[in-house]
Short mmCIF file of C-alpha atoms in Angstrom, two decimals:
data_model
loop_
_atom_site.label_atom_id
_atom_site.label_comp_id
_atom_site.label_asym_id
_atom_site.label_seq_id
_atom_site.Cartn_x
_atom_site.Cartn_y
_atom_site.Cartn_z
CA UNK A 140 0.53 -4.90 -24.45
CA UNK A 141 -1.80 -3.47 -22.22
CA UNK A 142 -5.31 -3.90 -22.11
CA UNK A 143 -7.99 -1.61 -19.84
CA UNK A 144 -11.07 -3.04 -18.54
CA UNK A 145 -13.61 -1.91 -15.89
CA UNK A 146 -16.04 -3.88 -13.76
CA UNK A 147 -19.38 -2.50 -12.44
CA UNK A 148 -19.86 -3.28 -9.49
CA UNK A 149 -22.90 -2.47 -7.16
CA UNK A 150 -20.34 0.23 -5.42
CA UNK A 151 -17.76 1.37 -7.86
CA UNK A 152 -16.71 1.31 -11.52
CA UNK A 153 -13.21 -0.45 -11.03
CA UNK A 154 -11.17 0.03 -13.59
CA UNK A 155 -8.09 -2.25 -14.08
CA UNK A 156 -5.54 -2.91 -16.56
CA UNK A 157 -4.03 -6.43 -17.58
CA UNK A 158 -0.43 -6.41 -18.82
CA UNK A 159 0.16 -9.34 -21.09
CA UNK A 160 -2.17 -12.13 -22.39
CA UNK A 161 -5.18 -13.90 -20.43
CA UNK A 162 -4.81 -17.11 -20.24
CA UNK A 163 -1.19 -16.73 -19.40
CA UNK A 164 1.19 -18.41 -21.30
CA UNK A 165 3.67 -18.83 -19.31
CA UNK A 166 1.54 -21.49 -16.98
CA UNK A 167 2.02 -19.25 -14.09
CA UNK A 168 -0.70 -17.12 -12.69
CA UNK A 169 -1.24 -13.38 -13.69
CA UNK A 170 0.52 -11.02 -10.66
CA UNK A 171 -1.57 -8.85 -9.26
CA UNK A 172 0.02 -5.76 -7.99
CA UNK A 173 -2.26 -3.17 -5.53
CA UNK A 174 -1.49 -0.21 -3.77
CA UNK A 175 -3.36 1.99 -1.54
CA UNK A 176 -3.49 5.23 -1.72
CA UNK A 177 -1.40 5.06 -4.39
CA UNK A 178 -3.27 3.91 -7.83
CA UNK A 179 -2.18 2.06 -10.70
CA UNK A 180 0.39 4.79 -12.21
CA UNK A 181 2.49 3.80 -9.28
CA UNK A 182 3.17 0.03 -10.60
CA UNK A 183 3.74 1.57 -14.00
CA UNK A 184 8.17 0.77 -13.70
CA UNK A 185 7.67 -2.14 -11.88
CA UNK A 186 5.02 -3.76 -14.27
CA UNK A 187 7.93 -2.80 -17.09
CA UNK A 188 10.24 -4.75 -15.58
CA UNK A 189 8.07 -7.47 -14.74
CA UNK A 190 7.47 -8.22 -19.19
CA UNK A 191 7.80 -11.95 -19.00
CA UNK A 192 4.66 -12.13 -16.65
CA UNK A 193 1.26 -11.10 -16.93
CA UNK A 194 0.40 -8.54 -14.43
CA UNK A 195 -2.76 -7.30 -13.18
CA UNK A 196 -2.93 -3.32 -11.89
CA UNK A 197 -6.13 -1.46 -10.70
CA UNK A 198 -7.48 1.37 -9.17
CA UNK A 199 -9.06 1.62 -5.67
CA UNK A 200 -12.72 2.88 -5.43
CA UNK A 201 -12.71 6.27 -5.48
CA UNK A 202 -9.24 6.52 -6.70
CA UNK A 203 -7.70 7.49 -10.19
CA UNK A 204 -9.77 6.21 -12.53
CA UNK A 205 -12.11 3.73 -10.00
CA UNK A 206 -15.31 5.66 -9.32
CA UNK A 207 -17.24 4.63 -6.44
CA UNK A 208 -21.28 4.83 -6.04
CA UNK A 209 -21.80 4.01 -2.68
CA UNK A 210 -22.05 7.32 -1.37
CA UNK A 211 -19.16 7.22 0.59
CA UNK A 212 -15.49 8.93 0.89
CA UNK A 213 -13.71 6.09 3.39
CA UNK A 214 -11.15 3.36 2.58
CA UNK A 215 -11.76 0.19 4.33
CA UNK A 216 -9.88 -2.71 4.44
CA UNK A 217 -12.56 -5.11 4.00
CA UNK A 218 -14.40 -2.95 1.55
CA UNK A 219 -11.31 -3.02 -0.56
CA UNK A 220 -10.81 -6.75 -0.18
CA UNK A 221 -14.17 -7.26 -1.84
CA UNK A 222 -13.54 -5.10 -4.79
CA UNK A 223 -9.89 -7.47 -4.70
CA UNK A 224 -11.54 -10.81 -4.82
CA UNK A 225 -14.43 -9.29 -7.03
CA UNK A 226 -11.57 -8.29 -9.53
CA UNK A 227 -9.85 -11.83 -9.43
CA UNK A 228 -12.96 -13.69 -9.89
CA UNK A 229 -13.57 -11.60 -13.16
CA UNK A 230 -9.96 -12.37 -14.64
CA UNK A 231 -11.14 -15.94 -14.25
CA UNK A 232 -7.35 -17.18 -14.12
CA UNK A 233 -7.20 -17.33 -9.83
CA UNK A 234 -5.79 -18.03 -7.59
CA UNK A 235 -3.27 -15.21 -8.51
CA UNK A 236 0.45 -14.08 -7.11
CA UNK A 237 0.50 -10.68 -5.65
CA UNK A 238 2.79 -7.66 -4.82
CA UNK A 239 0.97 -5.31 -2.28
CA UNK A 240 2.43 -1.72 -1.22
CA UNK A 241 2.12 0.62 1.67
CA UNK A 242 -2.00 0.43 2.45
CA UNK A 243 -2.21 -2.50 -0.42
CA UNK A 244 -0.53 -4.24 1.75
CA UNK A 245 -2.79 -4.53 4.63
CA UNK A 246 -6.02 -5.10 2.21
CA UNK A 247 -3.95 -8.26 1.11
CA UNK A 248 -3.84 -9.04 3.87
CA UNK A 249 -7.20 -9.12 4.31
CA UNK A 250 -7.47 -10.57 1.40
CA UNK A 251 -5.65 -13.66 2.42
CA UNK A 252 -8.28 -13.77 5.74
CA UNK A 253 -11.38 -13.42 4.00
CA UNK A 254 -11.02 -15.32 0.61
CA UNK A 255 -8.11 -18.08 1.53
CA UNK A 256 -7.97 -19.00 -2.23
CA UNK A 257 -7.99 -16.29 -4.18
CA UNK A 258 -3.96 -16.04 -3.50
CA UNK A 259 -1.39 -18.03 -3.39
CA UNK A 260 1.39 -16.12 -2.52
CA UNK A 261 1.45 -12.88 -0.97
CA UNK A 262 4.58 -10.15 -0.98
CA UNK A 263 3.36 -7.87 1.58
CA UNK A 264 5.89 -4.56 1.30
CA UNK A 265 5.56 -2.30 4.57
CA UNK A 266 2.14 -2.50 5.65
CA UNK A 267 1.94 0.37 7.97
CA UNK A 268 -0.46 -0.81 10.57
CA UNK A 269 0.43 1.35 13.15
CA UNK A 270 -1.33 0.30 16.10
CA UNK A 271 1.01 -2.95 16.22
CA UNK A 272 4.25 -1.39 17.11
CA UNK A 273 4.84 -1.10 21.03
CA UNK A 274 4.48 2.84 20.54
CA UNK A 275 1.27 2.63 19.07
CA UNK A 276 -0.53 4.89 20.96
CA UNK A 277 2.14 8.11 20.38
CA UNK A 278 2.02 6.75 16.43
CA UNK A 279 -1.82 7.87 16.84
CA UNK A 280 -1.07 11.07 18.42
CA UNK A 281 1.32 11.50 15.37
CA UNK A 282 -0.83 10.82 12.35
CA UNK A 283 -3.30 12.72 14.48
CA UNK A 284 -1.19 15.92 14.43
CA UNK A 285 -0.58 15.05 10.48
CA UNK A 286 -4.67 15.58 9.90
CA UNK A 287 -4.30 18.49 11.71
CA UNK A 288 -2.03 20.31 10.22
CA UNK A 289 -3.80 19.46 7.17
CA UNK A 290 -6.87 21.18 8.31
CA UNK A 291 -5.61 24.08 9.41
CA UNK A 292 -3.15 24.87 6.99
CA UNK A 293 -3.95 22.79 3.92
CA UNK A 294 -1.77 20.33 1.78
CA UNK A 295 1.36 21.66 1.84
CA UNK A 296 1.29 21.45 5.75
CA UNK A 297 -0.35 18.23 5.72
CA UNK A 298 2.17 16.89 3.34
CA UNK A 299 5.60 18.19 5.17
CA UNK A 300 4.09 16.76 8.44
CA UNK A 301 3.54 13.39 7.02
CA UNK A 302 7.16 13.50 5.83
CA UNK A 303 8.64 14.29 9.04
CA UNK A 304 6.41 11.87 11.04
CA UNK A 305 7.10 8.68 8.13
CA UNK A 306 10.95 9.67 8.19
CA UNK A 307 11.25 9.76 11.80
CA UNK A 308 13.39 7.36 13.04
CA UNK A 309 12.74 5.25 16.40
CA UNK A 310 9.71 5.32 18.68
CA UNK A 311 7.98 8.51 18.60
CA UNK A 312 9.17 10.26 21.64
CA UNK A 313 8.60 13.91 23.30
CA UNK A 314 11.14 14.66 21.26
CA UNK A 315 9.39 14.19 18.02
CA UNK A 316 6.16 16.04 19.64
CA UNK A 317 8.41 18.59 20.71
CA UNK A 318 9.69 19.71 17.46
CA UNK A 319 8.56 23.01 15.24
CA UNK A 320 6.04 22.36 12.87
CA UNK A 321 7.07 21.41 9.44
CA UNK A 322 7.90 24.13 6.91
CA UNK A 323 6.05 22.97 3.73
CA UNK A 324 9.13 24.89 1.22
CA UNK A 325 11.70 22.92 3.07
CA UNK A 326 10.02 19.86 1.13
CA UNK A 327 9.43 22.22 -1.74
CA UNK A 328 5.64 22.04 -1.02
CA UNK A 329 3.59 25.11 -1.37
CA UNK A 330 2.57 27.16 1.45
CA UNK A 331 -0.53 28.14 -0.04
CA UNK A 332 -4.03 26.66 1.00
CA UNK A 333 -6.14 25.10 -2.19
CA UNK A 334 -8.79 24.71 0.23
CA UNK A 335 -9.57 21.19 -0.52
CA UNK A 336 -9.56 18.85 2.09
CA UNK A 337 -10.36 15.32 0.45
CA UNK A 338 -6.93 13.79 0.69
CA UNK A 339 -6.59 10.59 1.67
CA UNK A 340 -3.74 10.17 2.69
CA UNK A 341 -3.88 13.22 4.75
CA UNK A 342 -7.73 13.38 5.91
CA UNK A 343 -8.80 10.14 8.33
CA UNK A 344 -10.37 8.73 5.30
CA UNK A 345 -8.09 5.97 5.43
CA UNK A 346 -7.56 5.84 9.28
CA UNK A 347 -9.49 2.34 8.72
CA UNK A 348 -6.71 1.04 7.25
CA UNK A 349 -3.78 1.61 9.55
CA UNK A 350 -6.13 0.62 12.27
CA UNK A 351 -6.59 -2.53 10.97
CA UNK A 352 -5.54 -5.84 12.80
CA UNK A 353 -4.82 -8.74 10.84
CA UNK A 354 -6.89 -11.78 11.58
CA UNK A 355 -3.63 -14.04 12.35
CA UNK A 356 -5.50 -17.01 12.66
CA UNK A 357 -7.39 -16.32 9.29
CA UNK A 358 -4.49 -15.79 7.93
CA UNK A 359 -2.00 -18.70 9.02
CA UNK A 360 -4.95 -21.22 7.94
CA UNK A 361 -5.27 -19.74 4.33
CA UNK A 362 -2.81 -21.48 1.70
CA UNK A 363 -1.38 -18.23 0.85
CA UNK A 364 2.68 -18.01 1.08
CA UNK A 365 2.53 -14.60 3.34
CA UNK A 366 5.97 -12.97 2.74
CA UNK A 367 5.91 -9.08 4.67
CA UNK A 368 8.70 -7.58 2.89
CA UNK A 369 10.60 -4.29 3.93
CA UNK A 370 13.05 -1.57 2.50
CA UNK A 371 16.37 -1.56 3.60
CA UNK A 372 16.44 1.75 4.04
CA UNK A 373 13.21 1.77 5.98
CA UNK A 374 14.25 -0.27 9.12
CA UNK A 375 14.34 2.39 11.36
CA UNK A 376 11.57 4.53 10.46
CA UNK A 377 7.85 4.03 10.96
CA UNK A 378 6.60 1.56 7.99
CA UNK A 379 10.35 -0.31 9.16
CA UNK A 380 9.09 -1.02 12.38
CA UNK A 381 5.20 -1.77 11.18
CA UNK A 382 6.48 -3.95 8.59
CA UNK A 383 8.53 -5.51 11.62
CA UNK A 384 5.67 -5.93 14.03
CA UNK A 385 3.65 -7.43 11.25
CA UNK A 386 5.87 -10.40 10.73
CA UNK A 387 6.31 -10.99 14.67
CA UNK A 388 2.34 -11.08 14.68
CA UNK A 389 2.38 -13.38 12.11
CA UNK A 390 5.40 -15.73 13.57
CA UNK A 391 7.81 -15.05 10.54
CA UNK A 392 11.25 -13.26 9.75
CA UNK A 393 11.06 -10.10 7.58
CA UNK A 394 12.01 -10.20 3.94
CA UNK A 395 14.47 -7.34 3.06
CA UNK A 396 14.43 -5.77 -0.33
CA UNK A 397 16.25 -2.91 -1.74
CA UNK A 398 15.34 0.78 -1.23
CA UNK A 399 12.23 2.47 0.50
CA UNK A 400 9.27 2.30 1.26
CA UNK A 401 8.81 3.33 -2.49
CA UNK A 402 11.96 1.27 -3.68
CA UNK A 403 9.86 0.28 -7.14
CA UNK A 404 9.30 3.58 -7.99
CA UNK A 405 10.91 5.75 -10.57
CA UNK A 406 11.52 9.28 -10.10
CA UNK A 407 8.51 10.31 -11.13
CA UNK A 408 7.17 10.70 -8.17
CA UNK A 409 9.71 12.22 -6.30
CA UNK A 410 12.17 10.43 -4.45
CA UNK A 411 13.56 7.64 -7.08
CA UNK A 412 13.71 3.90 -5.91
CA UNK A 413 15.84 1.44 -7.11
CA UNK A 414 13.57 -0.30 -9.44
CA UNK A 415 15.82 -2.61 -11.76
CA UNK A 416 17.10 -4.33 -8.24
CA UNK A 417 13.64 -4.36 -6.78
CA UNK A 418 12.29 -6.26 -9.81
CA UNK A 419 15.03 -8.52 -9.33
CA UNK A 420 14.26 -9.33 -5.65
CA UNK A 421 10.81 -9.43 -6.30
CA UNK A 422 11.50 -12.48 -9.08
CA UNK A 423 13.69 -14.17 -6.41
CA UNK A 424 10.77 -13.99 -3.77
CA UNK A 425 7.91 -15.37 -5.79
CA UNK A 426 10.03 -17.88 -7.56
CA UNK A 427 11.34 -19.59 -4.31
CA UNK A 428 7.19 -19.98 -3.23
CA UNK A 429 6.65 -21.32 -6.99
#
């Protein structure tokens, strides 16, 4: 049973959906599950194969179905944390448990730093704060050259360079600048230019976010179980090593779970996960911080 909501807020309509009953009846908190850029149709398999608990999925301003009315077209961190903790305090059944993906991940995380009780455990998967790893300047120079191939060539360029720069694997060498550009129909992404150039994944729009730094202190005060989780298929290449970098900031071991960096999708987005043994690692993490 799923129910749709939206709350108004003085930025953004943010529109949400809550999985199973409010109160819970299970005595455990609802889990909240956020991605970024990625919207709420990404948690749709992993919500399915979370049915015994009630889980919370939303939109990010400006994002599927999340319109925003402050004018602008950037993704902040902190911005997003707000709409986070503005979201919880309207369920009314905080502190929650939540899963947090890709750029999700690092607006947990601030989260965490800003409202220390809002959660109280935290499944970070692959953050991918760049600037952390001990290449982070040539990581800039990377998603740099992403943004511009977007420009100049539009979103099937844009697209086949992110691919090649987030399944490089290793430090990002001369030899990675060095290669040809990517050829947008050996990812079976078309050549031709829509002309839009709002993406933001692609555009710096979201640059904020894999800028960020986490405020470590903030963070190891908070009561919040921080677990930063990464795909086992995703050590070597760049959210791998960010996810890596993350827990050595924060004085922990990495969590492994099963997959990529999308390991709880389905295939309908592409590249298929493996979502039944995701779930099931999932369960295991948040049970042991129960």
């Amino acid at each position: 049973m799923k129910k749709t909501h939206t709350l108004k807020t003085a930025g953004a309509d943010l529109v949400y959906d809550v999985h199973g009953p409010l109160p819970t009846t299970d005595g455990r908190p609802p889990l909240f599950m956020i991605g970024q850029p990625m919207d709420a149709t990404g948690f749709a398999a992993l919500a399915a194969r979370s049915a015994e608990r009630t889980v919370v999925t939303y939109d990010p301003r400006g994002l599927g179905r999340s319109v925003r009315r402050d004018g602008r077209d950037d993704h902040t961190p902190e911005t997003q944390a707000e709409d986070v903790h503005a979201l919880i305090q309207e369920l009314g059944a905080g502190p929650v448990e939540m899963f947090a993906s890709s750029g999700g991940a690092v607006t947990a995380l601030a989260v965490v730093a800003r409202y220390p009780g809002d959660v109280t455990v935290l499944v970070a998967h692959e953050p991918p704060l760049i600037t952390l790893t001990p290449d982070g300047p040539a990581a800039l120079r990377a998603r740099a050259a992403v943004r511009e191939a977007y420009e100049k060539r539009g979103w099937g360029a844009g697209m086949a360079a992110f691919v090649a720069m987030t399944s490089w694997e290793g430090e990002f060498t001369e030899a990675y600048f060095d290669q040809p550009e990517a050829d947008p129909a050996a990812f079976g992404m078309p050549a031709e230019d829509d002309g839009s150039r709002d993406d933001p994944l692609l555009s710096d729009r979201s640059w904020a976010i894999s800028d960020h730094r986490p405020d470590v202190d903030a963070i190891t005060a908070a009561p919040t179980r921080v677990v930063i989780a990464v795909g086992e298929e995703s050590r070597a290449v760049q959210t791998g090593r960010t996810s890596a970098a993350t827990a050595e900031l924060l004085g922990q071991p990495l969590t492994v779970f099963p997959s990529h960096h999308g390991g709880f999708l389905d295939g309908e987005f592409g590249y298929p996960g493996k979502p039944d043994e995701f779930a099931r690692r999932l369960r295991e993490v948040l049970d042991d911080a129960a």
